[in-house]
PDB file of C-alpha atoms in Angstrom:
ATOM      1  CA  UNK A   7       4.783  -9.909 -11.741  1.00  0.00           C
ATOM      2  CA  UNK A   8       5.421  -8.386 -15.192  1.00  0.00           C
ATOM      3  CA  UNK A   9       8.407  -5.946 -15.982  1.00  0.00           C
ATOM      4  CA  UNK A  10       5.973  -3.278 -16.939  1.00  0.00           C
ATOM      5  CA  UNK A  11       1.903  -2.776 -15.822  1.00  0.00           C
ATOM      6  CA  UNK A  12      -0.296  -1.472 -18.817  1.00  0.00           C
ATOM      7  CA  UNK A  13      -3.420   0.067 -17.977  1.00  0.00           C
ATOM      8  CA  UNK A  14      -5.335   3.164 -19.283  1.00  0.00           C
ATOM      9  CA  UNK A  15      -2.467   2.971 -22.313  1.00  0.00           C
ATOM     10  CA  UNK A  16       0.237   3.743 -19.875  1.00  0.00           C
ATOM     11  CA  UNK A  17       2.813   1.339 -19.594  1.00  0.00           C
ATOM     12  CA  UNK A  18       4.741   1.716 -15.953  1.00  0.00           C
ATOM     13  CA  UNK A  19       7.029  -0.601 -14.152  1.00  0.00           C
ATOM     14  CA  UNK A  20       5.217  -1.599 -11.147  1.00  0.00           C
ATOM     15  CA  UNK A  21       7.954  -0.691  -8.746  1.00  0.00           C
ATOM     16  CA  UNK A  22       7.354   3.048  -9.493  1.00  0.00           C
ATOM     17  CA  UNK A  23       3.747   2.819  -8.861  1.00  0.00           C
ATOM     18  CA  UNK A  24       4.938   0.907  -5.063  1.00  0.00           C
ATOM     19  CA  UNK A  25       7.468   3.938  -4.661  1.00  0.00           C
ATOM     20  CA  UNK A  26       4.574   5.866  -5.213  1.00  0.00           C
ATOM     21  CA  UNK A  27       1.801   4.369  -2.859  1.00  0.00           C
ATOM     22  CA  UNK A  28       4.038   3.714   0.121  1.00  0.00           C
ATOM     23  CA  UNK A  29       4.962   7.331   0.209  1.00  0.00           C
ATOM     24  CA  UNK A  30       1.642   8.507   0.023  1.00  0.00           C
ATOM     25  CA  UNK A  31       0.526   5.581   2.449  1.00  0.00           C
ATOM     26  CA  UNK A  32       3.621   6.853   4.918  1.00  0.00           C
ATOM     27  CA  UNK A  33       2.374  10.451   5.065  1.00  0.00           C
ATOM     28  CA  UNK A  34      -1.109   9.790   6.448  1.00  0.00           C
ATOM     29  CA  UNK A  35      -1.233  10.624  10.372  1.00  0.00           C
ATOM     30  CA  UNK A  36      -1.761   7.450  12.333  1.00  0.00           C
ATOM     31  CA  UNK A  37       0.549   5.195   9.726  1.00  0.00           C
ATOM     32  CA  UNK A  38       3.526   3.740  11.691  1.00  0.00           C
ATOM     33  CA  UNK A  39       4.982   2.261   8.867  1.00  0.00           C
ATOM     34  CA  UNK A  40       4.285   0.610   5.547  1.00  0.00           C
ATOM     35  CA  UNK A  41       4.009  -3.241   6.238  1.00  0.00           C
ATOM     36  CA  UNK A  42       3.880  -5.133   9.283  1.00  0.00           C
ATOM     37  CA  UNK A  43       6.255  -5.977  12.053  1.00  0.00           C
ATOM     38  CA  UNK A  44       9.449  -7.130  10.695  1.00  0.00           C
ATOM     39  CA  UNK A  45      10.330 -10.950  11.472  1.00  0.00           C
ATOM     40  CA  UNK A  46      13.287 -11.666  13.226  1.00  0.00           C
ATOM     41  CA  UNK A  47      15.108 -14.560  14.713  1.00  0.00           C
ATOM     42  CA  UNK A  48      14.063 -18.101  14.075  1.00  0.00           C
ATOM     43  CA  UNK A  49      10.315 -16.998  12.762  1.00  0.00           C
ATOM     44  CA  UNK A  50      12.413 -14.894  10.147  1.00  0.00           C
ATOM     45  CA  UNK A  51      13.988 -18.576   8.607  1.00  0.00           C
ATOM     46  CA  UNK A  52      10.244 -20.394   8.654  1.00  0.00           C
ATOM     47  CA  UNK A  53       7.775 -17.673   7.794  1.00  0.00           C
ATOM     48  CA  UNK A  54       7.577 -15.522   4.388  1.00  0.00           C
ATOM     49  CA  UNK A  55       8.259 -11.867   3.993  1.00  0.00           C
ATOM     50  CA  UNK A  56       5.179  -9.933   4.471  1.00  0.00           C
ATOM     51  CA  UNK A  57       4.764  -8.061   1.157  1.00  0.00           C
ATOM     52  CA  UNK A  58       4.012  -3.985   1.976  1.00  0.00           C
ATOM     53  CA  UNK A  59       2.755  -3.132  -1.650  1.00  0.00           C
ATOM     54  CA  UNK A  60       1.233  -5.428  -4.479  1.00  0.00           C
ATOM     55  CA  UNK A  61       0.143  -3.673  -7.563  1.00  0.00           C
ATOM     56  CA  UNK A  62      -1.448  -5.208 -10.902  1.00  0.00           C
ATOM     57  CA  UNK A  63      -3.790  -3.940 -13.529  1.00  0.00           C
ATOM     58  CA  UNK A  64      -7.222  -5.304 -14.896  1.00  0.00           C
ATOM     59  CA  UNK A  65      -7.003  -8.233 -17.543  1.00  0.00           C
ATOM     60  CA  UNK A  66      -9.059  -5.090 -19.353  1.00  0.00           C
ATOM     61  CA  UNK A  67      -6.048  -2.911 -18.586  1.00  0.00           C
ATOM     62  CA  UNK A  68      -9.033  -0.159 -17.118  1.00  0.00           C
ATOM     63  CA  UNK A  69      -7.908  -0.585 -13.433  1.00  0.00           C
ATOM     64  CA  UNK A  70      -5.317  -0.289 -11.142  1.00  0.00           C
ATOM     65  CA  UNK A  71      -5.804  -2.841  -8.283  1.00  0.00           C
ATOM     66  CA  UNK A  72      -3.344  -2.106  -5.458  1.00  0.00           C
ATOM     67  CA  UNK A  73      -3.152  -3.788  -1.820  1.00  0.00           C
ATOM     68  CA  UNK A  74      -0.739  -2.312   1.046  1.00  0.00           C
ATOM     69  CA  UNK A  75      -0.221  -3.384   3.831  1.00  0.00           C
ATOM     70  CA  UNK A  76       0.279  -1.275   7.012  1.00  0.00           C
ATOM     71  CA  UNK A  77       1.284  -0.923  10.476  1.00  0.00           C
ATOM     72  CA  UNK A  78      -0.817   1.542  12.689  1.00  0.00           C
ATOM     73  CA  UNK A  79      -0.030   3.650  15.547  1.00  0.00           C
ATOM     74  CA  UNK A  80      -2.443   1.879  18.510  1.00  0.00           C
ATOM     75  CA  UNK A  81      -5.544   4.283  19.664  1.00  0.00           C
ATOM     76  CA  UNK A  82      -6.212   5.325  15.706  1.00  0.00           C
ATOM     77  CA  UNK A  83      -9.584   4.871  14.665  1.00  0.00           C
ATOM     78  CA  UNK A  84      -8.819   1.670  12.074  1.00  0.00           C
ATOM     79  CA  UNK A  85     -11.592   2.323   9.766  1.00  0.00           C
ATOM     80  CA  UNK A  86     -10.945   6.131   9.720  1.00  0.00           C
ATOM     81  CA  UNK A  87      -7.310   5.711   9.108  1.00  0.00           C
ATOM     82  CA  UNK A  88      -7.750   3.072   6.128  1.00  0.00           C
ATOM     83  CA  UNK A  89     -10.479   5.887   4.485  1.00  0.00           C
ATOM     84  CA  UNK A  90      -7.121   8.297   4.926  1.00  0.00           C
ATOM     85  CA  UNK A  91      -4.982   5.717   3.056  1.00  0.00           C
ATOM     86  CA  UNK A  92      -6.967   5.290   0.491  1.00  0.00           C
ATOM     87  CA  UNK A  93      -7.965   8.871  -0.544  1.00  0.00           C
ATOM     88  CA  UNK A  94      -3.693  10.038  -0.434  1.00  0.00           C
ATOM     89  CA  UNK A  95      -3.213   7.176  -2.597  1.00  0.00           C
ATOM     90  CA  UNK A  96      -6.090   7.738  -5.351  1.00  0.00           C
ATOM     91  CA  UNK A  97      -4.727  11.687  -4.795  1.00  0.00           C
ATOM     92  CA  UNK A  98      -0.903  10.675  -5.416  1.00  0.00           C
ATOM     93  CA  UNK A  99      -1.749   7.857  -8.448  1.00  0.00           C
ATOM     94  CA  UNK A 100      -4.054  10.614  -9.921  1.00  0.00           C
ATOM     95  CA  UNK A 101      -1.778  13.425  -9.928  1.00  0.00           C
ATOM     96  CA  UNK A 102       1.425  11.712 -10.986  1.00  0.00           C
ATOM     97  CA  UNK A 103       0.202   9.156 -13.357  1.00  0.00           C
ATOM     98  CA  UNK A 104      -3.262  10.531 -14.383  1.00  0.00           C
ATOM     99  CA  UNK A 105      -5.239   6.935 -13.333  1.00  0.00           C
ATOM    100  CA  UNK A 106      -8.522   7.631 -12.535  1.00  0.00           C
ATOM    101  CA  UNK A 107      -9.388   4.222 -11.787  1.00  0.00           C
ATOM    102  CA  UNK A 108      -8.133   2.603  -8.537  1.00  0.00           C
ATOM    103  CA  UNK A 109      -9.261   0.051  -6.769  1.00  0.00           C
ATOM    104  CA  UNK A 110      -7.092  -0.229  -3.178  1.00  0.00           C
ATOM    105  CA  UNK A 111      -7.245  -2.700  -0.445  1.00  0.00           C
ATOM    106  CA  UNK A 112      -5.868  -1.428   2.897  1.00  0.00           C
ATOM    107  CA  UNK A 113      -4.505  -3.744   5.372  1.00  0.00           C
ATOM    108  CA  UNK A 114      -3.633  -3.535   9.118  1.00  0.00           C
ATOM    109  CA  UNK A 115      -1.069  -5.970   9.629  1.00  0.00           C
ATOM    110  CA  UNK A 116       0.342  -4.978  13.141  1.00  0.00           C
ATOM    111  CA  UNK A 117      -0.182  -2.010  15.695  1.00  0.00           C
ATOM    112  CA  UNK A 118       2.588   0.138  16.939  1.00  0.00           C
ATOM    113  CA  UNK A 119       2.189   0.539  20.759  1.00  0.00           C
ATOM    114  CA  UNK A 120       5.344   2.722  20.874  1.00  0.00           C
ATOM    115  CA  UNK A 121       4.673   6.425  22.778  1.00  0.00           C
ATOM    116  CA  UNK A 122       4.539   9.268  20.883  1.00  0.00           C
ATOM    117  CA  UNK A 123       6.632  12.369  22.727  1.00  0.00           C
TER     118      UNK A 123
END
């Protein structure tokens, strides 16, 4: 990934625009966490990281394309929850950086079965 993302003639490091989106991601009811269950143990050695945010502009520079990756709270409607994910980050990437254009891929890595009090 580059030091800095141009798109829209902004110029932003992309680790600002994944401070921004997993905040936004974390404050939507039903989000556990941002990114999956952690690894641990021997499958920690063996298997990759799983990223939680990937950002990256349009060759055209037009379009933010951003992918996170969550864990949801078991009994959440899946399809409602990603709709929720996506509209608080196009509301948090619009109102702090002015892009209008975002494409964003939501995915469930894991389910949190832990009860809620």
């Amino acid at each position: 990934m580059s030091a800095r993302l141009e798109f829209d003639g902004l110029s932003v490091s992309p680790t600002v625009i994944e401070t921004i989106v997993r905040i936004a991601a974390e404050g939507v009811d039903g989000v556990a966490s941002v990114g999956g269950t952690p690894i641990t143990g021997a499958a920690a050695v063996f298997k990759p990281k799983m990223p939680s945010v990937e950002v990256s502009a349009s060759e055209e520079g037009e379009e933010l394309d951003v992918a996170v990756y969550l864990t949801a709270v078991y009994g959440e409607n899946l399809t409602d929850l990603g709709a929720a994910v996506q509209k608080a980050i196009i509301d948090a990437l619009g109102s702090q950086l002015g892009v209008e254009k975002v494409a964003i891929d939501v995915y469930i890595e894991s389910l949190d079965f832990t009860p809620t009090p």
